[in-house]
Amino acid sequence: LTSDKVLLRESLAQAQPSLSPANWSAAIALAAATSAGAADANTVVISDGANVVAETGAIVDYLLDKAGGERLRPAAGTADRLRFTYWLHYAEGSAMTPLLLKLVFQRMPLSAPGLLRGIVKGIAKQGEVRVADPNIRMHVDYWDAELAKSEWFAGHAFTAADIMMSFPLEAGAMRGDAKTRPRVKAFLDKIHARPAYEAALKYANERKTFGVT
């Protein structure tokens, strides 16, 4: 899966002009948290003075409150703001669950003892076919239908919710057939074309801080 550091790097790149040098330095530390500062390699944590914030959605909210100004999220009290909050947290909650489950099923045979590997592989494949894949298709259809309502997930302007949603859509393209949905494909194409995404990808590749599995 694409590392959270790519997501966070894009968030920071978008907010950079309004960050003071001190806050920018603290925020940059977030991009390295999973490899350097976190107890768990899969944990993303930001430390800013006395504040320590974990969980990607909460971190993005924190950064927007601190330095985002009016960028990357709709105005408070609007319908788009409600959609923004929903998609921001749906991304790591509902959307990633079946994708992660599929990954677990795919990796189960690799850790099974040699004599049991064939049996485990058969069980895992049934888990993919009967549980993970139908749920992934349901979510992919949902994304495509929602993107028919507006250009981006929280309305007609690009927001941090779209950054968050790029992860399950990327994973859905790798582990499912998400790119066969025209609006999902168009969304990913637009995300990939963003300068901040390209900068984030370059940053992560240079430091070997993310991979696709």
Coordinates of C-alpha atoms in Angstrom, one line a residue:
L1 CA 0.0 0.0 0.0
T2 CA 1.1 3.6 -0.6
S3 CA 2.6 4.9 2.6
D4 CA 0.8 7.4 4.8
K5 CA 3.9 9.5 4.4
V6 CA 2.9 10.3 0.8
L7 CA -0.5 11.4 1.9
L8 CA 0.9 13.5 4.7
R9 CA 3.6 15.0 2.5
E10 CA 0.9 16.2 0.0
S11 CA -1.1 17.7 2.9
L12 CA 2.0 19.5 4.1
A13 CA 3.0 20.6 0.6
Q14 CA -0.5 22.2 0.2
A15 CA -0.3 23.9 3.5
Q16 CA 3.4 24.9 3.4
P17 CA 3.0 28.6 2.6
S18 CA 1.1 29.3 5.8
L19 CA 3.4 27.4 8.1
S20 CA 6.0 29.2 10.0
P21 CA 9.6 27.7 9.8
A22 CA 9.3 26.3 13.3
N23 CA 5.9 24.6 12.6
W24 CA 7.0 23.5 9.2
S25 CA 10.0 21.7 10.7
A26 CA 7.7 20.0 13.2
A27 CA 5.3 19.0 10.5
I28 CA 8.1 17.6 8.3
A29 CA 8.9 15.3 11.2
L30 CA 5.5 13.7 10.6
A31 CA 6.6 12.5 7.2
A32 CA 9.4 10.4 8.8
A33 CA 7.4 9.2 11.8
T34 CA 6.7 5.7 10.6
S35 CA 10.4 4.9 10.0
A36 CA 12.2 7.0 12.6
G37 CA 10.0 8.3 15.5
A38 CA 7.2 5.7 15.9
A39 CA 7.3 2.7 18.2
D40 CA 5.2 0.8 15.6
A41 CA 6.4 1.0 12.0
N42 CA 2.8 1.2 10.8
T43 CA 2.0 4.1 13.2
V44 CA 1.9 7.7 12.0
V45 CA 2.5 10.2 14.8
I46 CA 3.1 13.9 14.9
S47 CA 4.7 15.8 17.8
D48 CA 4.2 19.5 17.9
G49 CA 5.3 21.1 21.1
A50 CA 3.3 19.4 23.9
N51 CA 0.8 17.9 21.4
V52 CA 1.2 14.4 20.2
V53 CA -1.4 13.3 17.6
A54 CA -1.8 9.8 16.1
E55 CA -4.1 8.4 13.4
T56 CA -3.9 9.9 9.9
G57 CA -7.3 11.5 9.8
A58 CA -6.8 13.2 13.2
I59 CA -3.3 14.4 12.1
V60 CA -4.7 15.9 8.9
D61 CA -7.4 17.7 10.9
Y62 CA -4.8 19.0 13.3
L63 CA -2.6 20.3 10.5
L64 CA -5.5 22.0 8.8
D65 CA -6.6 23.6 12.1
K66 CA -3.1 24.8 12.7
A67 CA -1.9 25.9 9.3
G68 CA -4.4 25.1 6.6
G69 CA -6.5 28.2 6.8
E70 CA -9.3 28.0 4.3
R71 CA -7.5 25.6 2.0
L72 CA -8.1 21.8 1.7
R73 CA -11.5 21.7 3.4
P74 CA -14.9 23.3 2.8
A75 CA -16.3 26.0 5.0
A76 CA -17.7 25.0 8.3
G77 CA -21.5 24.5 8.5
T78 CA -21.9 23.6 4.8
A79 CA -23.1 20.4 3.2
D80 CA -19.7 20.0 1.6
R81 CA -18.0 20.2 5.0
L82 CA -20.2 17.4 6.3
R83 CA -19.2 15.3 3.3
F84 CA -15.6 16.2 3.8
T85 CA -15.6 14.9 7.4
Y86 CA -17.4 11.7 6.3
W87 CA -14.9 10.9 3.5
L88 CA -11.9 11.9 5.6
H89 CA -12.7 9.2 8.1
Y90 CA -14.4 6.7 5.8
A91 CA -11.1 6.3 3.9
E92 CA -9.3 4.5 6.8
G93 CA -12.4 3.0 8.3
S94 CA -14.9 1.4 6.0
A95 CA -13.0 1.6 2.8
M96 CA -9.7 0.1 3.8
T97 CA -11.1 -2.8 5.8
P98 CA -11.9 -5.2 2.9
L99 CA -8.7 -4.2 1.1
L100 CA -6.7 -5.0 4.2
L101 CA -8.6 -8.3 4.5
K102 CA -7.7 -9.2 1.0
L103 CA -4.1 -8.5 1.7
V104 CA -4.2 -10.7 4.8
F105 CA -5.7 -13.6 2.8
Q106 CA -3.1 -13.2 0.1
R107 CA -0.2 -13.3 2.6
M108 CA -1.6 -16.2 4.7
P109 CA 0.0 -19.0 2.6
L110 CA 3.4 -17.3 2.8
S111 CA 3.6 -17.7 6.5
A112 CA 2.1 -21.2 6.7
P113 CA 4.3 -24.3 7.4
G114 CA 5.3 -26.0 4.2
L115 CA 3.1 -29.1 4.7
L116 CA 0.0 -27.0 5.4
R117 CA 0.7 -24.3 2.7
G118 CA -1.6 -25.9 0.1
I119 CA -4.5 -26.2 2.6
V120 CA -4.0 -22.6 3.9
K121 CA -3.8 -21.3 0.3
G122 CA -7.2 -22.9 -0.5
I123 CA -8.9 -21.5 2.6
A124 CA -7.4 -18.1 2.0
K125 CA -8.6 -18.1 -1.6
Q126 CA -12.1 -18.8 -0.5
G127 CA -11.8 -15.9 2.0
E128 CA -10.8 -13.6 -0.9
V129 CA -13.6 -14.8 -3.2
R130 CA -16.4 -15.0 -0.7
V131 CA -15.6 -12.2 1.7
A132 CA -13.0 -9.6 0.5
D133 CA -13.8 -9.4 -3.2
P134 CA -17.5 -8.8 -3.0
N135 CA -17.0 -6.1 -0.4
I136 CA -14.3 -4.4 -2.4
R137 CA -16.6 -4.4 -5.5
M138 CA -19.4 -2.9 -3.4
H139 CA -17.1 0.0 -2.2
V140 CA -15.7 0.6 -5.7
D141 CA -19.2 0.9 -7.2
Y142 CA -20.0 3.3 -4.3
W143 CA -17.0 5.5 -5.1
D144 CA -17.8 5.6 -8.8
A145 CA -21.4 6.6 -8.0
E146 CA -20.4 9.3 -5.6
L147 CA -17.9 10.8 -8.0
A148 CA -20.8 11.2 -10.5
K149 CA -22.2 13.8 -8.1
S150 CA -19.2 16.1 -8.1
E151 CA -15.6 16.3 -9.4
W152 CA -14.1 15.6 -6.0
F153 CA -15.4 13.6 -3.0
A154 CA -16.4 16.6 -0.9
G155 CA -17.7 18.8 -3.7
H156 CA -16.2 20.7 -6.7
A157 CA -13.0 21.7 -4.9
F158 CA -10.0 19.5 -4.1
T159 CA -9.7 18.8 -0.4
A160 CA -7.8 16.8 2.1
A161 CA -10.6 14.2 1.9
D162 CA -9.5 13.5 -1.6
I163 CA -5.9 12.9 -0.4
M164 CA -7.2 10.5 2.1
M165 CA -9.5 8.7 -0.4
S166 CA -6.6 8.3 -2.8
F167 CA -5.3 5.5 -0.7
P168 CA -8.3 3.1 -0.9
L169 CA -8.7 4.0 -4.5
E170 CA -5.1 3.2 -5.3
A171 CA -5.4 -0.1 -3.3
G172 CA -8.7 -0.8 -5.1
A173 CA -6.9 -0.4 -8.4
M174 CA -4.2 -2.8 -7.4
R175 CA -6.2 -5.4 -5.6
G176 CA -9.5 -5.1 -7.5
D177 CA -10.9 -3.7 -10.7
A178 CA -11.3 -0.1 -9.5
K179 CA -9.8 1.3 -12.7
T180 CA -12.5 -0.2 -14.8
R181 CA -14.8 2.3 -13.3
P182 CA -14.5 5.5 -15.4
R183 CA -14.9 8.0 -12.6
V184 CA -12.5 6.2 -10.3
K185 CA -9.9 6.1 -13.0
A186 CA -10.4 9.8 -13.8
F187 CA -10.0 10.6 -10.1
L188 CA -6.8 8.7 -9.8
D189 CA -5.5 10.2 -13.0
K190 CA -6.1 13.7 -11.6
I191 CA -4.5 12.8 -8.3
H192 CA -1.4 11.5 -10.1
A193 CA -1.1 14.6 -12.2
R194 CA -1.0 16.9 -9.1
P195 CA 2.5 18.5 -8.5
A196 CA 2.2 17.9 -4.8
Y197 CA 1.5 14.2 -5.4
E198 CA 4.5 13.9 -7.7
A199 CA 6.7 15.7 -5.1
A200 CA 5.4 13.4 -2.4
L201 CA 6.2 10.3 -4.5
K202 CA 9.7 11.6 -5.3
Y203 CA 10.3 12.3 -1.6
A204 CA 9.2 8.8 -0.6
N205 CA 11.1 7.1 -3.4
E206 CA 14.3 8.9 -2.6
R207 CA 14.2 7.8 1.0
K208 CA 12.7 4.4 0.2
T209 CA 9.9 5.1 2.7
F210 CA 7.1 3.5 0.9
G211 CA 6.2 0.6 -1.4
V212 CA 3.4 -1.0 -3.2
T213 CA 2.5 -4.6 -2.4

